[in-house]
Each structure stands twice: as structure tokens, then as C-alpha cells.
């Protein structure tokens, strides 16, 4: 069956997305663990296909309540990674280097904290994205992290311009010593994810 939109995805397609997201999150969690010298764990990835407007509105809602950062994927694989970082997790992350920091709101995130958070996001995103390149042999680049409170228009521009639906895969990564976690939402662009699936024998045409 031809895949003309995310609404045409079968269980086979969504299961594949879930599996590659699981591997990507595993690599990302390992990189984070090294960065903060603490054990980490990941959730089972959750694949969602939703009307574009609804998915975009959800991204804005999640980002408005947290420290959120958006990364754009380019090259052979296009898409977006949205990092939704609760203030409690941001606090634990920054305290790795600055133990006296307290973060309970966006106003507490000063330049020093932003630098730590962005570096962590960049390292985790690179580990997540490199997994796609390793599996498929395709090239993928990532942008610098961009702090966002309403990323919907950026997400739609990269992943869903003119599309009825968006697909996103939600992973949670937790620091096990304090049970604080954050979420990574991967929004793939349809045509490049179809090419990706084609390289590993998943039919999309």
C-alpha cells in the first residue's frame, strides 16, 4: 500500500519508528549518563499520529510550561527534535556543575544555566540523530538548540507544511538517582522518513 501521508502508516511502520526511537533514546541516555556521571533510564517510545494543528498545539502547550529547546534535523533525514525539560530536571542537570543553583521557573535560568542545558541538549540530540545515520547510512545534521515557548510553526514548517497529520515519537529519559526526567519528541518529515524506511526494507511506496 502506498504511503501518501502519516495516516497511511500501518502497525509495521509505527513499530519500526518505535524501535529506532528506542535505540536513539538509548544512545542519548548513555551520553547523558556520561555527562552527569549518573545512571539513566528510558521509557518505551510512544508513537502518535495526530492532525497537524492538534499536534502543533500540543507542542506549544508542553513548551510553555517548561524549559524547551528545538533542534532541526537536516541532510538526508529531515525533522525536528523538541526537548521538553521540566524545571526540576533542569535544576538537577545544572547542579552537576553548580550545586547551589535552584530552578523553579524560567526566570531562574540564567546564562550559566542556559549554557549547561544547551550543551546537554546538543550532546543528547547528536547521539539520538547519529543512530539514524548508523542504521540507514544516510547523512543527518543537527542545528544548534533554540529555546522555544511556542514551537508549533517551526515544527510544521519543517515536518508538516501542507500535511493533514504530523507524526511524533515521545521518549522519556530519567536520571535514576533522583527520578527526574525529561522528554524528547521526534517529529520526522514524511518523505525522508519514507526513504529511511526504504533503506532497511520497510515498504512505503
Short mmCIF file of C-alpha atoms in Angstrom, two decimals:
data_model
loop_
_atom_site.label_atom_id
_atom_site.label_comp_id
_atom_site.label_asym_id
_atom_site.label_seq_id
_atom_site.Cartn_x
_atom_site.Cartn_y
_atom_site.Cartn_z
CA UNK A 1 0.00 0.00 0.00
CA UNK A 2 1.30 3.44 -0.95
CA UNK A 3 2.09 5.75 1.94
CA UNK A 4 0.94 9.24 0.93
CA UNK A 5 0.69 10.58 4.47
CA UNK A 6 1.25 9.59 8.06
CA UNK A 7 -2.38 8.48 8.20
CA UNK A 8 -1.43 5.63 5.85
CA UNK A 9 1.13 4.19 8.25
CA UNK A 10 0.48 0.60 9.27
CA UNK A 11 1.43 -1.10 12.51
CA UNK A 12 4.63 -2.22 10.77
CA UNK A 13 5.63 1.40 10.11
CA UNK A 14 4.83 2.62 13.61
CA UNK A 15 6.59 -0.35 15.19
CA UNK A 16 9.70 0.45 13.17
CA UNK A 17 9.58 4.09 14.29
CA UNK A 18 9.19 2.93 17.86
CA UNK A 19 12.22 0.66 17.57
CA UNK A 20 14.56 3.26 16.04
CA UNK A 21 13.40 5.82 18.61
CA UNK A 22 14.13 3.32 21.36
CA UNK A 23 17.68 2.86 20.07
CA UNK A 24 18.14 6.60 19.62
CA UNK A 25 16.93 7.31 23.14
CA UNK A 26 19.21 4.58 24.49
CA UNK A 27 22.23 6.25 22.88
CA UNK A 28 21.06 9.64 24.13
CA UNK A 29 20.61 8.34 27.68
CA UNK A 30 24.11 6.86 27.63
CA UNK A 31 25.56 10.20 26.52
CA UNK A 32 23.63 11.99 29.27
CA UNK A 33 24.80 9.47 31.86
CA UNK A 34 28.41 10.16 30.92
CA UNK A 35 27.85 13.91 31.06
CA UNK A 36 26.36 13.94 34.55
CA UNK A 37 28.13 10.85 35.98
CA UNK A 38 24.83 9.26 36.99
CA UNK A 39 22.76 6.32 35.78
CA UNK A 40 19.86 6.99 33.42
CA UNK A 41 16.87 5.06 32.14
CA UNK A 42 14.44 5.41 29.22
CA UNK A 43 10.74 4.82 28.74
CA UNK A 44 9.12 2.77 25.99
CA UNK A 45 8.70 5.15 23.00
CA UNK A 46 5.17 6.29 22.23
CA UNK A 47 4.35 6.89 18.55
CA UNK A 48 1.49 9.31 17.86
CA UNK A 49 -0.11 10.38 14.58
CA UNK A 50 -2.38 13.40 15.05
CA UNK A 51 -3.97 16.16 12.98
CA UNK A 52 -1.24 18.73 12.30
CA UNK A 53 -2.99 21.57 14.13
CA UNK A 54 -3.61 19.40 17.19
CA UNK A 55 -0.03 18.10 17.31
CA UNK A 56 1.35 21.62 16.91
CA UNK A 57 -0.89 22.98 19.67
CA UNK A 58 0.29 20.19 21.97
CA UNK A 59 3.93 21.14 21.31
CA UNK A 60 3.14 24.73 22.28
CA UNK A 61 1.33 23.65 25.45
CA UNK A 62 4.19 21.42 26.59
CA UNK A 63 6.83 24.03 25.80
CA UNK A 64 5.04 26.86 27.60
CA UNK A 65 5.33 25.09 30.97
CA UNK A 66 8.97 24.01 30.83
CA UNK A 67 12.44 24.84 29.61
CA UNK A 68 12.03 23.71 25.99
CA UNK A 69 14.56 23.55 23.17
CA UNK A 70 14.04 22.81 19.48
CA UNK A 71 16.61 21.26 17.16
CA UNK A 72 16.14 20.91 13.40
CA UNK A 73 17.45 17.87 11.53
CA UNK A 74 18.73 18.40 8.01
CA UNK A 75 20.58 16.46 5.32
CA UNK A 76 19.17 13.16 4.10
CA UNK A 77 16.85 12.95 7.12
CA UNK A 78 14.76 15.98 7.98
CA UNK A 79 12.65 16.64 11.03
CA UNK A 80 12.66 18.22 14.47
CA UNK A 81 13.62 17.22 17.99
CA UNK A 82 11.73 19.00 20.76
CA UNK A 83 13.27 18.73 24.23
CA UNK A 84 10.69 19.31 26.95
CA UNK A 85 12.67 19.84 30.15
CA UNK A 86 10.81 20.31 33.46
CA UNK A 87 12.41 22.83 35.77
CA UNK A 88 13.20 20.11 38.33
CA UNK A 89 15.22 18.22 35.72
CA UNK A 90 16.97 21.40 34.56
CA UNK A 91 17.90 22.07 38.18
CA UNK A 92 19.40 18.59 38.63
CA UNK A 93 21.31 18.92 35.37
CA UNK A 94 22.81 22.31 36.18
CA UNK A 95 23.62 21.24 39.75
CA UNK A 96 26.07 18.72 38.26
CA UNK A 97 28.36 21.70 37.76
CA UNK A 98 26.88 24.39 40.01
CA UNK A 99 25.49 22.67 43.15
CA UNK A 100 23.89 25.77 44.67
CA UNK A 101 21.60 26.51 41.71
CA UNK A 102 17.83 26.46 42.24
CA UNK A 103 15.48 26.37 39.24
CA UNK A 104 11.75 26.53 39.85
CA UNK A 105 10.75 28.80 36.96
CA UNK A 106 12.06 30.09 33.64
CA UNK A 107 13.27 33.28 35.34
CA UNK A 108 15.80 31.20 37.33
CA UNK A 109 17.57 30.01 34.20
CA UNK A 110 20.44 32.46 33.86
CA UNK A 111 23.18 32.48 31.22
CA UNK A 112 25.26 29.99 33.17
CA UNK A 113 22.36 27.53 33.40
CA UNK A 114 21.42 28.06 29.74
CA UNK A 115 24.96 27.16 28.72
CA UNK A 116 24.83 23.86 30.64
CA UNK A 117 21.35 22.96 29.37
CA UNK A 118 22.17 23.77 25.75
CA UNK A 119 25.35 21.71 25.88
CA UNK A 120 23.43 18.75 27.28
CA UNK A 121 20.68 19.11 24.66
CA UNK A 122 23.27 19.29 21.89
CA UNK A 123 25.09 16.16 23.09
CA UNK A 124 21.87 14.19 23.58
CA UNK A 125 20.46 15.31 20.19
CA UNK A 126 23.66 14.33 18.38
CA UNK A 127 23.57 10.88 19.98
CA UNK A 128 19.88 10.46 19.07
CA UNK A 129 20.35 11.61 15.47
CA UNK A 130 23.56 9.66 14.86
CA UNK A 131 21.60 6.49 15.47
CA UNK A 132 19.55 7.20 12.32
CA UNK A 133 22.72 7.68 10.27
CA UNK A 134 24.27 4.46 11.57
CA UNK A 135 21.17 2.39 10.78
CA UNK A 136 20.47 3.81 7.32
CA UNK A 137 23.81 5.10 6.04
CA UNK A 138 22.07 8.42 5.40
CA UNK A 139 23.56 11.78 6.40
CA UNK A 140 21.94 13.79 9.17
CA UNK A 141 22.95 17.15 10.63
CA UNK A 142 21.53 18.99 13.63
CA UNK A 143 21.07 22.69 14.26
CA UNK A 144 22.10 24.48 17.43
CA UNK A 145 19.47 24.25 20.21
CA UNK A 146 16.88 27.04 20.12
CA UNK A 147 14.99 27.97 23.29
CA UNK A 148 11.25 27.98 22.49
CA UNK A 149 7.93 28.61 24.17
CA UNK A 150 5.71 28.15 21.08
CA UNK A 151 7.50 25.94 18.50
CA UNK A 152 4.42 24.89 16.52
CA UNK A 153 5.07 26.97 13.42
CA UNK A 154 8.70 25.86 13.21
CA UNK A 155 7.68 22.22 13.57
CA UNK A 156 5.02 22.47 10.89
CA UNK A 157 7.38 24.33 8.53
CA UNK A 158 10.00 21.57 8.74
CA UNK A 159 7.82 18.48 9.09
CA UNK A 160 4.28 19.10 8.01
CA UNK A 161 3.76 22.00 5.62
CA UNK A 162 0.54 21.14 3.79
CA UNK A 163 0.16 17.82 5.62
CA UNK A 164 -3.06 16.75 7.29
CA UNK A 165 -1.21 14.88 10.03
CA UNK A 166 2.02 15.01 11.95
CA UNK A 167 3.82 12.05 13.47
CA UNK A 168 5.85 12.29 16.63
CA UNK A 169 7.65 9.79 18.83
CA UNK A 170 7.84 10.61 22.53
CA UNK A 171 10.69 9.28 24.67
CA UNK A 172 11.25 9.96 28.36
CA UNK A 173 14.80 9.89 29.76
CA UNK A 174 15.21 9.74 33.54
CA UNK A 175 18.11 10.30 35.93
CA UNK A 176 17.62 7.31 38.20
CA UNK A 177 19.20 8.72 41.37
CA UNK A 178 16.55 11.42 41.69
CA UNK A 179 13.72 10.15 39.42
CA UNK A 180 13.73 13.38 37.43
CA UNK A 181 13.05 13.05 33.73
CA UNK A 182 12.59 15.00 30.52
CA UNK A 183 11.00 14.18 27.18
CA UNK A 184 12.33 14.11 23.64
CA UNK A 185 9.72 14.41 20.89
CA UNK A 186 10.94 13.48 17.40
CA UNK A 187 8.88 14.85 14.50
CA UNK A 188 10.07 13.19 11.25
CA UNK A 189 9.43 14.70 7.83
CA UNK A 190 7.38 12.24 5.76
CA UNK A 191 9.36 11.97 2.51
CA UNK A 192 12.71 11.49 4.22
CA UNK A 193 11.40 9.00 6.78
CA UNK A 194 9.97 7.01 3.86
CA UNK A 195 13.44 6.97 2.25
CA UNK A 196 14.89 5.95 5.60
CA UNK A 197 12.47 3.04 5.87
CA UNK A 198 13.27 2.06 2.29
CA UNK A 199 16.97 1.68 3.12
CA UNK A 200 16.13 -1.04 5.66
CA UNK A 201 13.50 -2.79 3.57
CA UNK A 202 10.29 -1.30 5.02
CA UNK A 203 7.93 -0.73 2.03
CA UNK A 204 6.41 2.74 1.76
CA UNK A 205 5.61 3.06 -1.96
#
